[in-house]
PDB file of C-alpha atoms and ligand atoms in Angstrom:
ATOM      1  CA  MET Y   1     113.138 100.446  29.692  1.00 55.00           C
ATOM      2  CA  GLY Y   2     111.619  98.775  32.741  1.00 70.00           C
ATOM      3  CA  TYR Y   3     108.032  97.831  33.292  1.00 81.00           C
ATOM      4  CA  ASP Y   4     106.653 100.200  35.925  1.00 87.00           C
ATOM      5  CA  LYS Y   5     102.992  99.139  36.071  1.00 90.00           C
ATOM      6  CA  PRO Y   6     101.777  96.974  38.947  1.00 88.00           C
ATOM      7  CA  ILE Y   7     102.455  93.273  38.503  1.00 89.00           C
ATOM      8  CA  PRO Y   8     100.656  90.242  39.964  1.00 90.00           C
ATOM      9  CA  GLU Y   9     101.591  88.892  43.359  1.00 92.00           C
ATOM     10  CA  PRO Y  10     100.927  85.138  43.088  1.00 94.00           C
ATOM     11  CA  ASN Y  11     100.160  83.103  46.186  1.00 94.00           C
ATOM     12  CA  ALA Y  12      99.853  79.358  46.741  1.00 93.00           C
ATOM     13  CA  ASP Y  13      96.361  79.317  45.190  1.00 93.00           C
ATOM     14  CA  THR Y  14      97.031  81.603  42.195  1.00 94.00           C
ATOM     15  CA  SER Y  15     100.555  80.502  41.193  1.00 95.00           C
ATOM     16  CA  PRO Y  16      99.279  77.766  38.823  1.00 96.00           C
ATOM     17  CA  PHE Y  17      97.188  80.408  37.022  1.00 96.00           C
ATOM     18  CA  TRP Y  18     100.212  82.696  36.511  1.00 95.00           C
ATOM     19  CA  ASP Y  19     102.467  79.762  35.592  1.00 96.00           C
ATOM     20  CA  GLY Y  20      99.946  78.910  32.850  1.00 96.00           C
ATOM     21  CA  CYS Y  21      99.943  82.499  31.642  1.00 96.00           C
ATOM     22  CA  ARG Y  22     103.718  82.366  31.187  1.00 95.00           C
ATOM     23  CA  ARG Y  23     103.073  79.448  28.783  1.00 96.00           C
ATOM     24  CA  HIS Y  24     100.215  81.429  27.173  1.00 97.00           C
ATOM     25  CA  GLN Y  25      97.630  79.075  28.628  1.00 97.00           C
ATOM     26  CA  LEU Y  26      94.567  80.587  30.274  1.00 97.00           C
ATOM     27  CA  ARG Y  27      93.726  78.127  33.038  1.00 97.00           C
ATOM     28  CA  PHE Y  28      90.919  77.836  35.561  1.00 97.00           C
ATOM     29  CA  GLN Y  29      90.121  75.471  38.397  1.00 97.00           C
ATOM     30  CA  ARG Y  30      87.247  73.046  37.930  1.00 98.00           C
ATOM     31  CA  CYS Y  31      85.726  71.474  41.024  1.00 98.00           C
ATOM     32  CA  SER Y  32      86.255  67.712  40.935  1.00 98.00           C
ATOM     33  CA  ASP Y  33      82.967  67.145  42.763  1.00 98.00           C
ATOM     34  CA  CYS Y  34      80.370  69.506  41.245  1.00 98.00           C
ATOM     35  CA  GLY Y  35      82.179  70.679  38.080  1.00 97.00           C
ATOM     36  CA  HIS Y  36      81.951  74.391  38.906  1.00 97.00           C
ATOM     37  CA  ILE Y  37      84.668  76.370  37.091  1.00 97.00           C
ATOM     38  CA  ARG Y  38      85.985  79.196  39.221  1.00 95.00           C
ATOM     39  CA  PHE Y  39      88.119  82.305  39.099  1.00 94.00           C
ATOM     40  CA  PRO Y  40      90.020  83.602  40.954  1.00 92.00           C
ATOM     41  CA  ALA Y  41      91.706  80.451  42.119  1.00 94.00           C
ATOM     42  CA  SER Y  42      91.042  79.297  45.638  1.00 94.00           C
ATOM     43  CA  PHE Y  43      91.426  76.197  47.793  1.00 94.00           C
ATOM     44  CA  LEU Y  44      87.663  75.765  48.193  1.00 95.00           C
ATOM     45  CA  CYS Y  45      84.771  75.433  45.737  1.00 97.00           C
ATOM     46  CA  PRO Y  46      82.305  78.287  46.353  1.00 95.00           C
ATOM     47  CA  GLY Y  47      79.501  76.050  45.062  1.00 94.00           C
ATOM     48  CA  CYS Y  48      79.848  72.863  47.114  1.00 98.00           C
ATOM     49  CA  HIS Y  49      82.803  73.594  49.462  1.00 98.00           C
ATOM     50  CA  SER Y  50      84.867  70.723  48.056  1.00 98.00           C
ATOM     51  CA  PHE Y  51      88.633  70.942  48.430  1.00 97.00           C
ATOM     52  CA  ASP Y  52      89.233  68.849  45.286  1.00 98.00           C
ATOM     53  CA  SER Y  53      89.832  70.562  41.965  1.00 97.00           C
ATOM     54  CA  GLN Y  54      91.756  70.240  38.736  1.00 97.00           C
ATOM     55  CA  TRP Y  55      93.160  72.831  36.346  1.00 97.00           C
ATOM     56  CA  ILE Y  56      91.614  73.086  32.890  1.00 97.00           C
ATOM     57  CA  GLU Y  57      92.701  75.204  29.945  1.00 97.00           C
ATOM     58  CA  SER Y  58      90.216  77.749  28.611  1.00 97.00           C
ATOM     59  CA  ILE Y  59      89.612  78.099  24.888  1.00 97.00           C
ATOM     60  CA  GLY Y  60      90.467  81.762  25.487  1.00 98.00           C
ATOM     61  CA  ARG Y  61      87.284  83.176  24.031  1.00 98.00           C
ATOM     62  CA  GLY Y  62      84.360  84.949  25.566  1.00 98.00           C
ATOM     63  CA  LYS Y  63      82.422  88.180  25.496  1.00 98.00           C
ATOM     64  CA  ILE Y  64      82.641  91.541  27.189  1.00 98.00           C
ATOM     65  CA  TYR Y  65      80.389  91.572  30.232  1.00 98.00           C
ATOM     66  CA  SER Y  66      81.159  95.155  31.280  1.00 98.00           C
ATOM     67  CA  PHE Y  67      83.842  97.766  30.650  1.00 98.00           C
ATOM     68  CA  ALA Y  68      85.095 101.258  31.430  1.00 98.00           C
ATOM     69  CA  ILE Y  69      87.241 103.585  29.347  1.00 98.00           C
ATOM     70  CA  TYR Y  70      89.952 105.266  31.422  1.00 97.00           C
ATOM     71  CA  HIS Y  71      90.788 108.838  30.434  1.00 97.00           C
ATOM     72  CA  VAL Y  72      92.608 109.666  33.687  1.00 96.00           C
ATOM     73  CA  ALA Y  73      95.677 107.855  35.000  1.00 94.00           C
ATOM     74  CA  PHE Y  74      95.013 107.211  38.681  1.00 92.00           C
ATOM     75  CA  ASP Y  75      98.445 105.520  38.733  1.00 93.00           C
ATOM     76  CA  GLN Y  76     101.039 107.541  36.789  1.00 93.00           C
ATOM     77  CA  ALA Y  77     102.481 104.329  35.336  1.00 93.00           C
ATOM     78  CA  PHE Y  78      99.393 104.209  33.083  1.00 93.00           C
ATOM     79  CA  LYS Y  79      99.528 107.794  31.779  1.00 94.00           C
ATOM     80  CA  ASP Y  80     101.127 106.817  28.452  1.00 93.00           C
ATOM     81  CA  SER Y  81      98.425 104.172  27.882  1.00 93.00           C
ATOM     82  CA  LEU Y  82      95.482 106.593  27.999  1.00 96.00           C
ATOM     83  CA  PRO Y  83      92.792 106.133  26.947  1.00 97.00           C
ATOM     84  CA  TYR Y  84      92.573 102.421  27.730  1.00 97.00           C
ATOM     85  CA  VAL Y  85      89.776  99.951  28.381  1.00 98.00           C
ATOM     86  CA  THR Y  86      89.385  97.914  31.544  1.00 98.00           C
ATOM     87  CA  ALA Y  87      86.780  95.205  31.158  1.00 98.00           C
ATOM     88  CA  ILE Y  88      85.199  92.170  32.724  1.00 98.00           C
ATOM     89  CA  VAL Y  89      85.289  89.389  30.147  1.00 98.00           C
ATOM     90  CA  GLU Y  90      83.006  86.403  30.594  1.00 98.00           C
ATOM     91  CA  LEU Y  91      84.840  83.342  29.276  1.00 98.00           C
ATOM     92  CA  ALA Y  92      83.060  80.601  27.362  1.00 97.00           C
ATOM     93  CA  GLU Y  93      83.641  78.304  30.370  1.00 96.00           C
ATOM     94  CA  GLY Y  94      81.837  80.742  32.686  1.00 96.00           C
ATOM     95  CA  PRO Y  95      84.420  82.606  34.802  1.00 96.00           C
ATOM     96  CA  ARG Y  96      84.628  86.388  34.579  1.00 97.00           C
ATOM     97  CA  LEU Y  97      88.088  87.925  34.345  1.00 96.00           C
ATOM     98  CA  LEU Y  98      89.129  91.532  34.966  1.00 97.00           C
ATOM     99  CA  THR Y  99      91.359  92.509  32.046  1.00 97.00           C
ATOM    100  CA  ASN Y 100      92.061  95.046  29.310  1.00 97.00           C
ATOM    101  CA  ILE Y 101      90.619  95.243  25.809  1.00 98.00           C
ATOM    102  CA  VAL Y 102      93.271  95.921  23.160  1.00 97.00           C
ATOM    103  CA  GLY Y 103      93.476  95.860  19.387  1.00 97.00           C
ATOM    104  CA  CYS Y 104      90.648  98.316  18.727  1.00 97.00           C
ATOM    105  CA  ARG Y 105      89.667 101.888  19.480  1.00 97.00           C
ATOM    106  CA  PRO Y 106      88.208 102.265  22.986  1.00 97.00           C
ATOM    107  CA  SER Y 107      85.134 103.910  21.449  1.00 97.00           C
ATOM    108  CA  ASP Y 108      84.445 100.695  19.487  1.00 97.00           C
ATOM    109  CA  VAL Y 109      84.146  98.513  22.599  1.00 98.00           C
ATOM    110  CA  ARG Y 110      80.638  97.237  23.375  1.00 98.00           C
ATOM    111  CA  CYS Y 111      79.077  94.898  25.903  1.00 98.00           C
ATOM    112  CA  ASP Y 112      78.592  91.355  24.550  1.00 98.00           C
ATOM    113  CA  MET Y 113      81.372  91.932  21.968  1.00 98.00           C
ATOM    114  CA  PRO Y 114      83.062  88.567  21.243  1.00 98.00           C
ATOM    115  CA  VAL Y 115      86.739  88.614  22.227  1.00 98.00           C
ATOM    116  CA  GLU Y 116      89.766  86.331  22.354  1.00 98.00           C
ATOM    117  CA  VAL Y 117      92.799  86.283  24.597  1.00 98.00           C
ATOM    118  CA  VAL Y 118      96.093  87.833  23.547  1.00 98.00           C
ATOM    119  CA  TRP Y 119      99.215  87.800  25.662  1.00 97.00           C
ATOM    120  CA  ASP Y 120     101.070  90.849  26.912  1.00 95.00           C
ATOM    121  CA  ASP Y 121     104.627  89.730  27.610  1.00 93.00           C
ATOM    122  CA  THR Y 122     105.947  93.167  28.519  1.00 86.00           C
ATOM    123  CA  ALA Y 123     105.927  92.596  32.275  1.00 83.00           C
ATOM    124  CA  ALA Y 124     109.114  90.879  33.406  1.00 78.00           C
ATOM    125  CA  LYS Y 125     108.386  87.304  34.545  1.00 85.00           C
ATOM    126  CA  PHE Y 126     104.668  87.654  33.761  1.00 89.00           C
ATOM    127  CA  ALA Y 127     102.438  87.275  30.744  1.00 95.00           C
ATOM    128  CA  LEU Y 128      99.218  89.198  31.230  1.00 96.00           C
ATOM    129  CA  PRO Y 129      96.026  87.939  29.571  1.00 97.00           C
ATOM    130  CA  LYS Y 130      94.306  90.702  27.626  1.00 98.00           C
ATOM    131  CA  PHE Y 131      91.531  90.466  25.049  1.00 98.00           C
ATOM    132  CA  ARG Y 132      90.888  91.732  21.538  1.00 98.00           C
ATOM    133  CA  PRO Y 133      87.728  91.693  19.431  1.00 98.00           C
ATOM    134  CA  LEU Y 134      87.176  88.624  17.312  1.00 96.00           C
ATOM    135  CA  PRO Y 135      87.065  89.482  13.616  1.00 84.00           C
TER     136      PRO Y 135
HETATM  137 ZN1   ZN U 201      82.095  72.157  43.772  1.00 74.60          ZN
END
Protein backbone atom coordinates (compact mmCIF):
# COMPACT_ATOMS: atom_id res chain seq x y z
CA MET A 1 0.00 0.00 0.00
CA GLY A 2 1.36 3.42 -0.94
CA TYR A 3 1.92 6.36 1.32
CA ASP A 4 -0.70 8.96 0.42
CA LYS A 5 -0.01 11.67 3.01
CA PRO A 6 1.88 14.81 1.99
CA ILE A 7 5.65 14.41 1.93
CA PRO A 8 8.41 17.01 2.34
CA GLU A 9 9.67 18.97 -0.63
CA PRO A 10 13.35 19.61 0.17
CA ASN A 11 15.14 22.59 -1.33
CA ALA A 12 18.81 23.59 -1.36
CA ASP A 13 18.59 24.85 2.24
CA THR A 14 16.54 21.99 3.73
CA SER A 15 18.02 18.97 1.91
CA PRO A 16 20.74 18.41 4.56
CA PHE A 17 18.00 18.26 7.22
CA TRP A 18 16.05 15.59 5.30
CA ASP A 19 19.23 13.69 4.40
CA GLY A 20 19.97 13.51 8.14
CA CYS A 21 16.47 12.27 8.85
CA ARG A 22 16.99 9.38 6.43
CA ARG A 23 19.95 8.38 8.66
CA HIS A 24 17.79 8.96 11.77
CA GLN A 25 19.80 12.02 12.72
CA LEU A 26 17.92 15.14 13.76
CA ARG A 27 20.14 17.97 12.55
CA PHE A 28 20.03 21.74 12.86
CA GLN A 29 22.16 24.59 11.57
CA ARG A 30 24.32 26.46 14.06
CA CYS A 31 25.57 29.90 13.09
CA SER A 32 29.37 29.86 12.90
CA ASP A 33 29.52 33.49 14.04
CA CYS A 34 27.00 33.92 16.89
CA GLY A 35 26.17 30.27 17.71
CA HIS A 36 22.42 30.64 17.18
CA ILE A 37 20.81 27.27 16.39
CA ARG A 38 18.02 27.62 13.87
CA PHE A 39 15.14 25.75 12.30
CA PRO A 40 13.94 25.66 9.60
CA ALA A 41 17.17 25.68 7.68
CA SER A 42 18.07 28.80 5.79
CA PHE A 43 21.08 30.42 4.13
CA LEU A 44 21.13 33.32 6.60
CA CYS A 45 21.30 33.55 10.40
CA PRO A 46 18.20 35.39 11.66
CA GLY A 47 20.22 36.59 14.66
CA CYS A 48 23.31 38.17 13.11
CA HIS A 49 22.75 37.78 9.33
CA SER A 50 25.88 35.65 8.90
CA PHE A 51 26.00 33.33 5.90
CA ASP A 52 28.30 30.86 7.70
CA SER A 53 26.83 27.87 9.50
CA GLN A 54 27.50 24.26 10.33
CA TRP A 55 25.18 21.30 10.87
CA ILE A 56 24.96 19.83 14.36
CA GLU A 57 23.11 16.74 15.52
CA SER A 58 20.40 17.20 18.15
CA ILE A 59 20.19 14.88 21.14
CA GLY A 60 16.60 14.35 19.98
CA ARG A 61 14.96 15.32 23.24
CA GLY A 62 12.84 18.25 24.24
CA LYS A 63 9.44 19.18 25.58
CA ILE A 64 6.04 19.91 24.14
CA TYR A 65 5.63 23.65 23.68
CA SER A 66 2.09 23.51 22.27
CA PHE A 67 -0.21 20.95 20.67
CA ALA A 68 -3.60 20.30 19.10
CA ILE A 69 -5.60 17.09 18.90
CA TYR A 70 -7.12 16.57 15.45
CA HIS A 71 -10.54 14.91 15.40
CA VAL A 72 -11.35 15.94 11.81
CA ALA A 73 -9.32 14.98 8.75
CA PHE A 74 -8.93 18.17 6.72
CA ASP A 75 -6.92 16.04 4.25
CA GLN A 76 -8.58 12.66 3.64
CA ALA A 77 -5.18 10.95 3.71
CA PHE A 78 -5.24 11.44 7.50
CA LYS A 79 -8.72 10.03 8.17
CA ASP A 80 -7.43 6.64 9.34
CA SER A 81 -5.03 8.34 11.78
CA LEU A 82 -7.73 10.18 13.75
CA PRO A 83 -7.48 11.30 16.44
CA TYR A 84 -3.85 12.40 16.19
CA VAL A 85 -1.70 15.04 17.85
CA THR A 86 0.13 17.80 16.03
CA ALA A 87 2.59 19.58 18.28
CA ILE A 88 5.38 22.11 18.46
CA VAL A 89 8.28 20.47 20.26
CA GLU A 90 11.00 22.66 21.71
CA LEU A 91 14.29 20.77 21.40
CA ALA A 92 16.94 20.88 24.10
CA GLU A 93 19.13 22.90 21.69
CA GLY A 94 16.41 25.56 21.32
CA PRO A 95 14.70 25.13 17.92
CA ARG A 96 10.97 24.44 17.80
CA LEU A 97 9.79 21.75 15.39
CA LEU A 98 6.27 21.12 14.09
CA THR A 99 5.67 17.38 14.45
CA ASN A 100 3.35 14.66 15.73
CA ILE A 101 3.20 13.09 19.18
CA VAL A 102 2.92 9.29 19.05
CA GLY A 103 3.19 6.43 21.50
CA CYS A 104 0.51 7.62 23.92
CA ARG A 105 -3.18 8.47 23.99
CA PRO A 106 -3.87 11.96 22.62
CA SER A 107 -5.72 12.78 25.85
CA ASP A 108 -2.49 12.16 27.81
CA VAL A 109 -0.51 14.84 25.96
CA ARG A 110 0.38 17.93 28.02
CA CYS A 111 2.42 21.06 27.49
CA ASP A 112 5.97 20.78 28.90
CA MET A 113 5.79 16.96 28.64
CA PRO A 114 9.34 15.63 28.03
CA VAL A 115 9.60 13.83 24.69
CA GLU A 116 12.15 12.09 22.48
CA VAL A 117 12.38 11.65 18.74
CA VAL A 118 11.21 8.48 17.02
CA TRP A 119 11.43 7.89 13.31
CA ASP A 120 8.52 7.21 11.00
CA ASP A 121 9.94 5.41 7.98
CA THR A 122 6.60 4.81 6.27
CA ALA A 123 6.98 7.60 3.72
CA ALA A 124 8.93 6.42 0.70
CA LYS A 125 12.36 8.11 0.56
CA PHE A 126 11.69 10.05 3.79
CA ALA A 127 12.01 9.42 7.49
CA LEU A 128 9.76 11.77 9.43
CA PRO A 129 10.79 12.88 12.92
CA LYS A 130 7.97 12.36 15.41
CA PHE A 131 8.07 12.41 19.21
CA ARG A 132 6.93 10.18 22.04
CA PRO A 133 6.77 10.81 25.78
CA LEU A 134 9.88 9.97 27.75
CA PRO A 135 9.20 7.28 30.34
ZN1 LIG B 1 24.40 34.29 13.80
